[in-house]
């Protein structure tokens, strides 16, 4: 248990569905992240939020829409996904001190399958 | 752009063999360095980290890593691996002066066979 929880743990959806992934951190951190982990590919950073403000969006398609209502919660809204979007989606959080991002704590991930 | 290279994609070792996984980064300034491990079906967790001080860092489960600034390297080592060390290992670098989050390497899969 790392203090970062993700729900659901598994999700199967059709290409026309709309779903949301949820992440919650109980560590008092002020930065949160979404990563995509696919088989045989490196960990891909998708979005970074620093004090609820999005600071990075690494060319992620608009069918992925993040939301960070507060520093403890992070959502990833999904709509009209493609089969190649099937992957493990990881949430992480970290503290930021004096502009430096410290070590990240990861959640268990949501295994997403798009049919 | 800053990058992290892990040269070994898949390493297969017998139990009790020694392990060294390579990690190199491309940045000439101050860095923070991390090794993460992901056991099968589990979340990524921190093995060890280096911010400053002694370049030989000891982590959990008998792992250690050495920061060699002149070689831009932070290799992970363990003198005697166990079957339970089978996992994926990720090197990550943080560039404090660049105000950037961690940059991860592609990962090295370690398979330990009995």
PDB file of C-alpha atoms in Angstrom:
ATOM      1  CA  UNK A   1       0.000   0.000   0.000  1.00  0.00           C
ATOM      2  CA  UNK A   2       1.660   3.226  -1.119  1.00  0.00           C
ATOM      3  CA  UNK A   3      -1.014   5.728  -0.160  1.00  0.00           C
ATOM      4  CA  UNK A   4      -2.126   6.081  -3.772  1.00  0.00           C
ATOM      5  CA  UNK A   5      -5.322   4.297  -4.714  1.00  0.00           C
ATOM      6  CA  UNK A   6      -6.846   3.807  -8.137  1.00  0.00           C
ATOM      7  CA  UNK A   7     -10.287   2.689  -9.188  1.00  0.00           C
ATOM      8  CA  UNK A   8     -11.352   0.674 -10.969  1.00  0.00           C
ATOM      9  CA  UNK A   9      -8.539  -1.858 -11.082  1.00  0.00           C
ATOM     10  CA  UNK A  10      -9.848  -3.365 -14.299  1.00  0.00           C
ATOM     11  CA  UNK A  11     -12.005  -1.813 -16.988  1.00  0.00           C
ATOM     12  CA  UNK A  12     -13.316  -3.174 -20.247  1.00  0.00           C
ATOM     13  CA  UNK A  13     -15.011  -0.710 -22.540  1.00  0.00           C
ATOM     14  CA  UNK A  14     -16.224  -0.379 -26.080  1.00  0.00           C
ATOM     15  CA  UNK A  15     -14.933   2.277 -28.423  1.00  0.00           C
ATOM     16  CA  UNK A  16     -18.101   4.345 -28.072  1.00  0.00           C
ATOM     17  CA  UNK A  17     -18.228   4.284 -24.271  1.00  0.00           C
ATOM     18  CA  UNK A  18     -17.344   7.056 -21.872  1.00  0.00           C
ATOM     19  CA  UNK A  19     -15.655   6.101 -18.646  1.00  0.00           C
ATOM     20  CA  UNK A  20     -13.477   7.693 -15.999  1.00  0.00           C
ATOM     21  CA  UNK A  21     -10.480   6.508 -14.041  1.00  0.00           C
ATOM     22  CA  UNK A  22     -10.035   7.790 -10.524  1.00  0.00           C
ATOM     23  CA  UNK A  23      -6.924   8.305  -8.455  1.00  0.00           C
ATOM     24  CA  UNK A  24      -6.653   9.441  -4.862  1.00  0.00           C
ATOM     25  CA  UNK A  25      -3.532  10.092  -2.826  1.00  0.00           C
ATOM     26  CA  UNK A  26      -3.394  10.208   0.951  1.00  0.00           C
ATOM     27  CA  UNK A  27       0.182  11.438   1.250  1.00  0.00           C
ATOM     28  CA  UNK A  28      -0.283  15.187   1.317  1.00  0.00           C
ATOM     29  CA  UNK A  29       1.508  15.568  -2.006  1.00  0.00           C
ATOM     30  CA  UNK A  30       0.973  18.480  -4.345  1.00  0.00           C
ATOM     31  CA  UNK A  31       1.803  16.914  -7.700  1.00  0.00           C
ATOM     32  CA  UNK A  32      -0.063  14.134  -9.458  1.00  0.00           C
ATOM     33  CA  UNK A  33       0.622  12.270 -12.683  1.00  0.00           C
ATOM     34  CA  UNK A  34      -0.961   9.958 -15.217  1.00  0.00           C
ATOM     35  CA  UNK A  35       1.212   7.393 -16.994  1.00  0.00           C
ATOM     36  CA  UNK A  36       0.449   4.834 -19.657  1.00  0.00           C
ATOM     37  CA  UNK A  37       2.265   1.514 -19.457  1.00  0.00           C
ATOM     38  CA  UNK A  38       1.958  -0.699 -22.514  1.00  0.00           C
ATOM     39  CA  UNK A  39       3.570  -4.042 -23.145  1.00  0.00           C
ATOM     40  CA  UNK A  40       7.067  -3.721 -24.617  1.00  0.00           C
ATOM     41  CA  UNK A  41       6.974   0.074 -24.444  1.00  0.00           C
ATOM     42  CA  UNK A  42       8.508   2.490 -21.976  1.00  0.00           C
ATOM     43  CA  UNK A  43       6.477   4.208 -19.320  1.00  0.00           C
ATOM     44  CA  UNK A  44       4.751   7.143 -21.026  1.00  0.00           C
ATOM     45  CA  UNK A  45       4.082  10.266 -19.028  1.00  0.00           C
ATOM     46  CA  UNK A  46       0.693  11.645 -20.070  1.00  0.00           C
ATOM     47  CA  UNK A  47      -0.191  14.490 -17.741  1.00  0.00           C
ATOM     48  CA  UNK A  48       1.278  16.309 -14.776  1.00  0.00           C
ATOM     49  CA  UNK A  49      -0.603  18.440 -12.293  1.00  0.00           C
ATOM     50  CA  UNK A  50       1.213  20.727  -9.911  1.00  0.00           C
ATOM     51  CA  UNK A  51      -1.031  22.244  -7.243  1.00  0.00           C
ATOM     52  CA  UNK A  52      -4.076  21.389  -9.377  1.00  0.00           C
ATOM     53  CA  UNK A  53      -2.645  23.164 -12.430  1.00  0.00           C
ATOM     54  CA  UNK A  54      -1.769  21.096 -15.459  1.00  0.00           C
ATOM     55  CA  UNK A  55       1.901  21.638 -16.206  1.00  0.00           C
ATOM     56  CA  UNK A  56       2.522  18.975 -18.803  1.00  0.00           C
ATOM     57  CA  UNK A  57       0.515  17.366 -21.555  1.00  0.00           C
ATOM     58  CA  UNK A  58       2.759  15.134 -23.581  1.00  0.00           C
ATOM     59  CA  UNK A  59       0.907  15.206 -26.893  1.00  0.00           C
ATOM     60  CA  UNK A  60      -1.872  13.063 -25.554  1.00  0.00           C
ATOM     61  CA  UNK A  61      -4.908  12.635 -27.841  1.00  0.00           C
ATOM     62  CA  UNK A  62      -7.972  14.596 -26.833  1.00  0.00           C
ATOM     63  CA  UNK A  63      -9.921  11.397 -26.213  1.00  0.00           C
ATOM     64  CA  UNK A  64      -8.056  11.413 -22.880  1.00  0.00           C
ATOM     65  CA  UNK A  65      -9.196  14.285 -20.676  1.00  0.00           C
ATOM     66  CA  UNK A  66      -7.676  14.784 -17.218  1.00  0.00           C
ATOM     67  CA  UNK A  67      -9.283  16.553 -14.315  1.00  0.00           C
ATOM     68  CA  UNK A  68      -7.731  17.545 -11.013  1.00  0.00           C
ATOM     69  CA  UNK A  69     -10.336  19.069  -8.699  1.00  0.00           C
ATOM     70  CA  UNK A  70      -7.941  19.249  -5.766  1.00  0.00           C
ATOM     71  CA  UNK A  71      -4.430  18.122  -4.909  1.00  0.00           C
ATOM     72  CA  UNK A  72      -5.656  14.755  -3.589  1.00  0.00           C
ATOM     73  CA  UNK A  73      -7.782  13.626  -6.511  1.00  0.00           C
ATOM     74  CA  UNK A  74      -7.059  13.061 -10.155  1.00  0.00           C
ATOM     75  CA  UNK A  75      -9.355  11.754 -12.862  1.00  0.00           C
ATOM     76  CA  UNK A  76      -8.812  10.567 -16.396  1.00  0.00           C
ATOM     77  CA  UNK A  77     -11.936  10.822 -18.516  1.00  0.00           C
ATOM     78  CA  UNK A  78     -12.035   8.488 -21.484  1.00  0.00           C
ATOM     79  CA  UNK A  79     -14.208   8.686 -24.582  1.00  0.00           C
ATOM     80  CA  UNK A  80     -14.177   7.125 -28.042  1.00  0.00           C
ATOM     81  CA  UNK A  81     -11.008   5.197 -27.311  1.00  0.00           C
ATOM     82  CA  UNK A  82      -9.211   2.932 -29.745  1.00  0.00           C
ATOM     83  CA  UNK A  83      -8.057  -0.651 -29.180  1.00  0.00           C
ATOM     84  CA  UNK A  84      -4.446   0.550 -29.110  1.00  0.00           C
ATOM     85  CA  UNK A  85      -5.316   2.533 -25.987  1.00  0.00           C
ATOM     86  CA  UNK A  86      -5.530  -0.732 -24.086  1.00  0.00           C
ATOM     87  CA  UNK A  87      -2.834  -0.544 -21.410  1.00  0.00           C
ATOM     88  CA  UNK A  88      -2.147  -0.189 -17.723  1.00  0.00           C
ATOM     89  CA  UNK A  89      -2.816   3.378 -16.612  1.00  0.00           C
ATOM     90  CA  UNK A  90      -0.796   4.396 -13.614  1.00  0.00           C
ATOM     91  CA  UNK A  91      -1.340   7.307 -11.294  1.00  0.00           C
ATOM     92  CA  UNK A  92       1.452   8.714  -9.183  1.00  0.00           C
ATOM     93  CA  UNK A  93       1.962  11.552  -6.758  1.00  0.00           C
ATOM     94  CA  UNK A  94       4.917  13.383  -5.327  1.00  0.00           C
ATOM     95  CA  UNK A  95       5.847  16.364  -3.250  1.00  0.00           C
ATOM     96  CA  UNK A  96       7.354  19.427  -4.841  1.00  0.00           C
ATOM     97  CA  UNK A  97       9.811  21.488  -2.833  1.00  0.00           C
ATOM     98  CA  UNK A  98      11.557  24.575  -4.143  1.00  0.00           C
ATOM     99  CA  UNK A  99      10.663  23.670  -7.694  1.00  0.00           C
ATOM    100  CA  UNK A 100      12.054  20.153  -7.450  1.00  0.00           C
ATOM    101  CA  UNK A 101       9.861  17.138  -8.059  1.00  0.00           C
ATOM    102  CA  UNK A 102      10.715  14.465  -5.510  1.00  0.00           C
ATOM    103  CA  UNK A 103      10.284  10.714  -5.698  1.00  0.00           C
ATOM    104  CA  UNK A 104       6.979   9.517  -7.016  1.00  0.00           C
ATOM    105  CA  UNK A 105       4.640   7.095  -5.322  1.00  0.00           C
ATOM    106  CA  UNK A 106       2.588   4.954  -7.644  1.00  0.00           C
ATOM    107  CA  UNK A 107      -0.856   3.481  -7.456  1.00  0.00           C
ATOM    108  CA  UNK A 108      -1.601  -0.100  -8.543  1.00  0.00           C
ATOM    109  CA  UNK A 109      -2.937   0.991 -11.907  1.00  0.00           C
ATOM    110  CA  UNK A 110      -6.094   0.428 -13.894  1.00  0.00           C
ATOM    111  CA  UNK A 111      -5.883  -2.306 -16.509  1.00  0.00           C
ATOM    112  CA  UNK A 112      -7.888  -0.941 -19.434  1.00  0.00           C
ATOM    113  CA  UNK A 113      -9.081  -3.064 -22.332  1.00  0.00           C
ATOM    114  CA  UNK A 114     -10.765  -1.370 -25.281  1.00  0.00           C
ATOM    115  CA  UNK A 115     -12.801  -3.658 -27.485  1.00  0.00           C
TER     116      UNK A 115
ATOM    117  CA  UNK B   1      15.830  16.714 -24.249  1.00  0.00           C
ATOM    118  CA  UNK B   2      16.954  14.824 -21.184  1.00  0.00           C
ATOM    119  CA  UNK B   3      16.839  11.062 -21.550  1.00  0.00           C
ATOM    120  CA  UNK B   4      17.555   7.905 -19.609  1.00  0.00           C
ATOM    121  CA  UNK B   5      18.970   4.775 -21.219  1.00  0.00           C
ATOM    122  CA  UNK B   6      18.721   1.274 -19.883  1.00  0.00           C
ATOM    123  CA  UNK B   7      20.769  -0.899 -22.161  1.00  0.00           C
ATOM    124  CA  UNK B   8      19.512  -4.294 -21.122  1.00  0.00           C
ATOM    125  CA  UNK B   9      15.989  -5.110 -22.187  1.00  0.00           C
ATOM    126  CA  UNK B  10      15.808  -8.565 -20.619  1.00  0.00           C
ATOM    127  CA  UNK B  11      18.302 -10.190 -18.273  1.00  0.00           C
ATOM    128  CA  UNK B  12      18.109 -13.834 -17.270  1.00  0.00           C
ATOM    129  CA  UNK B  13      20.127 -15.035 -14.294  1.00  0.00           C
ATOM    130  CA  UNK B  14      20.357 -18.093 -12.147  1.00  0.00           C
ATOM    131  CA  UNK B  15      19.765 -17.797  -8.433  1.00  0.00           C
ATOM    132  CA  UNK B  16      22.834 -16.620  -6.508  1.00  0.00           C
ATOM    133  CA  UNK B  17      24.298 -14.938  -9.577  1.00  0.00           C
ATOM    134  CA  UNK B  18      25.417 -11.335  -9.302  1.00  0.00           C
ATOM    135  CA  UNK B  19      23.381  -8.619 -10.955  1.00  0.00           C
ATOM    136  CA  UNK B  20      24.300  -5.345 -12.555  1.00  0.00           C
ATOM    137  CA  UNK B  21      21.768  -3.326 -14.541  1.00  0.00           C
ATOM    138  CA  UNK B  22      23.011  -0.345 -16.480  1.00  0.00           C
ATOM    139  CA  UNK B  23      21.497   3.121 -16.451  1.00  0.00           C
ATOM    140  CA  UNK B  24      22.869   6.204 -18.191  1.00  0.00           C
ATOM    141  CA  UNK B  25      21.374   9.650 -18.449  1.00  0.00           C
ATOM    142  CA  UNK B  26      22.000  12.589 -20.694  1.00  0.00           C
ATOM    143  CA  UNK B  27      22.402  15.718 -18.602  1.00  0.00           C
ATOM    144  CA  UNK B  28      25.477  17.491 -17.383  1.00  0.00           C
ATOM    145  CA  UNK B  29      24.058  19.246 -14.359  1.00  0.00           C
ATOM    146  CA  UNK B  30      22.836  18.220 -10.936  1.00  0.00           C
ATOM    147  CA  UNK B  31      20.601  15.177 -10.955  1.00  0.00           C
ATOM    148  CA  UNK B  32      18.534  13.120  -8.577  1.00  0.00           C
ATOM    149  CA  UNK B  33      18.544   9.436  -9.445  1.00  0.00           C
ATOM    150  CA  UNK B  34      16.107   6.642  -8.688  1.00  0.00           C
ATOM    151  CA  UNK B  35      15.599   2.967  -9.235  1.00  0.00           C
ATOM    152  CA  UNK B  36      12.058   1.600  -9.163  1.00  0.00           C
ATOM    153  CA  UNK B  37      10.958  -2.019  -9.236  1.00  0.00           C
ATOM    154  CA  UNK B  38       7.703  -3.512 -10.450  1.00  0.00           C
ATOM    155  CA  UNK B  39       7.076  -7.079  -9.308  1.00  0.00           C
ATOM    156  CA  UNK B  40       4.610  -9.096 -11.390  1.00  0.00           C
ATOM    157  CA  UNK B  41       1.104  -7.813 -10.795  1.00  0.00           C
ATOM    158  CA  UNK B  42       2.243  -5.165  -8.337  1.00  0.00           C
ATOM    159  CA  UNK B  43       2.690  -1.419  -8.409  1.00  0.00           C
ATOM    160  CA  UNK B  44       5.930   0.410  -9.045  1.00  0.00           C
ATOM    161  CA  UNK B  45       7.864   0.944  -5.842  1.00  0.00           C
ATOM    162  CA  UNK B  46      11.050   2.755  -4.989  1.00  0.00           C
ATOM    163  CA  UNK B  47      14.167   0.616  -4.511  1.00  0.00           C
ATOM    164  CA  UNK B  48      16.635   3.389  -3.787  1.00  0.00           C
ATOM    165  CA  UNK B  49      17.465   6.973  -4.590  1.00  0.00           C
ATOM    166  CA  UNK B  50      20.424   9.311  -4.766  1.00  0.00           C
ATOM    167  CA  UNK B  51      20.206  13.043  -4.149  1.00  0.00           C
ATOM    168  CA  UNK B  52      23.681  13.915  -2.863  1.00  0.00           C
ATOM    169  CA  UNK B  53      26.469  12.647  -0.625  1.00  0.00           C
ATOM    170  CA  UNK B  54      27.950   9.152  -0.773  1.00  0.00           C
ATOM    171  CA  UNK B  55      27.650   8.015  -4.410  1.00  0.00           C
ATOM    172  CA  UNK B  56      27.169   4.415  -3.289  1.00  0.00           C
ATOM    173  CA  UNK B  57      23.565   4.109  -2.246  1.00  0.00           C
ATOM    174  CA  UNK B  58      22.053   1.159  -0.447  1.00  0.00           C
ATOM    175  CA  UNK B  59      18.395   0.346  -0.927  1.00  0.00           C
ATOM    176  CA  UNK B  60      15.910  -2.245   0.141  1.00  0.00           C
ATOM    177  CA  UNK B  61      16.251  -6.012  -0.359  1.00  0.00           C
ATOM    178  CA  UNK B  62      20.035  -5.930  -0.677  1.00  0.00           C
ATOM    179  CA  UNK B  63      20.178  -3.688  -3.727  1.00  0.00           C
ATOM    180  CA  UNK B  64      22.694  -0.915  -4.157  1.00  0.00           C
ATOM    181  CA  UNK B  65      23.552   1.565  -6.873  1.00  0.00           C
ATOM    182  CA  UNK B  66      26.589   3.656  -7.617  1.00  0.00           C
ATOM    183  CA  UNK B  67      26.458   7.139  -9.063  1.00  0.00           C
ATOM    184  CA  UNK B  68      29.446   7.809 -11.301  1.00  0.00           C
ATOM    185  CA  UNK B  69      29.169  11.405 -12.393  1.00  0.00           C
ATOM    186  CA  UNK B  70      31.935  11.220 -14.976  1.00  0.00           C
ATOM    187  CA  UNK B  71      30.137   8.378 -16.722  1.00  0.00           C
ATOM    188  CA  UNK B  72      26.614   9.767 -16.288  1.00  0.00           C
ATOM    189  CA  UNK B  73      25.721   6.393 -14.855  1.00  0.00           C
ATOM    190  CA  UNK B  74      23.723   4.971 -11.965  1.00  0.00           C
ATOM    191  CA  UNK B  75      24.009   1.205 -12.242  1.00  0.00           C
ATOM    192  CA  UNK B  76      22.007  -1.090 -10.008  1.00  0.00           C
ATOM    193  CA  UNK B  77      23.719  -4.047  -8.363  1.00  0.00           C
ATOM    194  CA  UNK B  78      22.968  -6.991  -6.160  1.00  0.00           C
ATOM    195  CA  UNK B  79      25.641  -9.543  -5.235  1.00  0.00           C
ATOM    196  CA  UNK B  80      23.330 -12.567  -5.166  1.00  0.00           C
ATOM    197  CA  UNK B  81      19.886 -12.569  -6.738  1.00  0.00           C
ATOM    198  CA  UNK B  82      16.923 -14.615  -5.618  1.00  0.00           C
ATOM    199  CA  UNK B  83      13.967 -15.959  -7.530  1.00  0.00           C
ATOM    200  CA  UNK B  84      11.834 -13.316  -5.807  1.00  0.00           C
ATOM    201  CA  UNK B  85      13.849 -10.570  -7.528  1.00  0.00           C
ATOM    202  CA  UNK B  86      12.138 -11.442 -10.795  1.00  0.00           C
ATOM    203  CA  UNK B  87      10.608  -8.112 -11.801  1.00  0.00           C
ATOM    204  CA  UNK B  88      10.929  -5.117 -14.079  1.00  0.00           C
ATOM    205  CA  UNK B  89      13.420  -2.481 -13.021  1.00  0.00           C
ATOM    206  CA  UNK B  90      13.187   1.162 -14.017  1.00  0.00           C
ATOM    207  CA  UNK B  91      15.837   3.814 -13.712  1.00  0.00           C
ATOM    208  CA  UNK B  92      14.594   7.395 -13.389  1.00  0.00           C
ATOM    209  CA  UNK B  93      16.235  10.777 -13.287  1.00  0.00           C
ATOM    210  CA  UNK B  94      15.055  14.092 -12.001  1.00  0.00           C
ATOM    211  CA  UNK B  95      16.677  17.328 -13.026  1.00  0.00           C
ATOM    212  CA  UNK B  96      16.126  19.712 -10.105  1.00  0.00           C
ATOM    213  CA  UNK B  97      17.154  22.861 -11.870  1.00  0.00           C
ATOM    214  CA  UNK B  98      14.845  22.080 -14.779  1.00  0.00           C
ATOM    215  CA  UNK B  99      11.695  21.926 -12.656  1.00  0.00           C
ATOM    216  CA  UNK B 100      10.698  18.711 -14.375  1.00  0.00           C
ATOM    217  CA  UNK B 101       9.145  15.479 -13.149  1.00  0.00           C
ATOM    218  CA  UNK B 102      10.981  12.166 -13.315  1.00  0.00           C
ATOM    219  CA  UNK B 103      12.208  10.890 -16.654  1.00  0.00           C
ATOM    220  CA  UNK B 104      12.062   7.100 -16.795  1.00  0.00           C
ATOM    221  CA  UNK B 105      14.130   4.624 -18.744  1.00  0.00           C
ATOM    222  CA  UNK B 106      12.464   1.877 -20.776  1.00  0.00           C
ATOM    223  CA  UNK B 107      12.943  -0.676 -18.050  1.00  0.00           C
ATOM    224  CA  UNK B 108      14.864  -3.940 -17.757  1.00  0.00           C
ATOM    225  CA  UNK B 109      13.062  -7.182 -17.183  1.00  0.00           C
ATOM    226  CA  UNK B 110      14.943  -9.498 -14.831  1.00  0.00           C
ATOM    227  CA  UNK B 111      14.093 -13.176 -14.801  1.00  0.00           C
ATOM    228  CA  UNK B 112      15.738 -15.255 -12.102  1.00  0.00           C
ATOM    229  CA  UNK B 113      15.636 -18.983 -12.632  1.00  0.00           C
ATOM    230  CA  UNK B 114      16.182 -21.662 -10.022  1.00  0.00           C
TER     231      UNK B 114
END
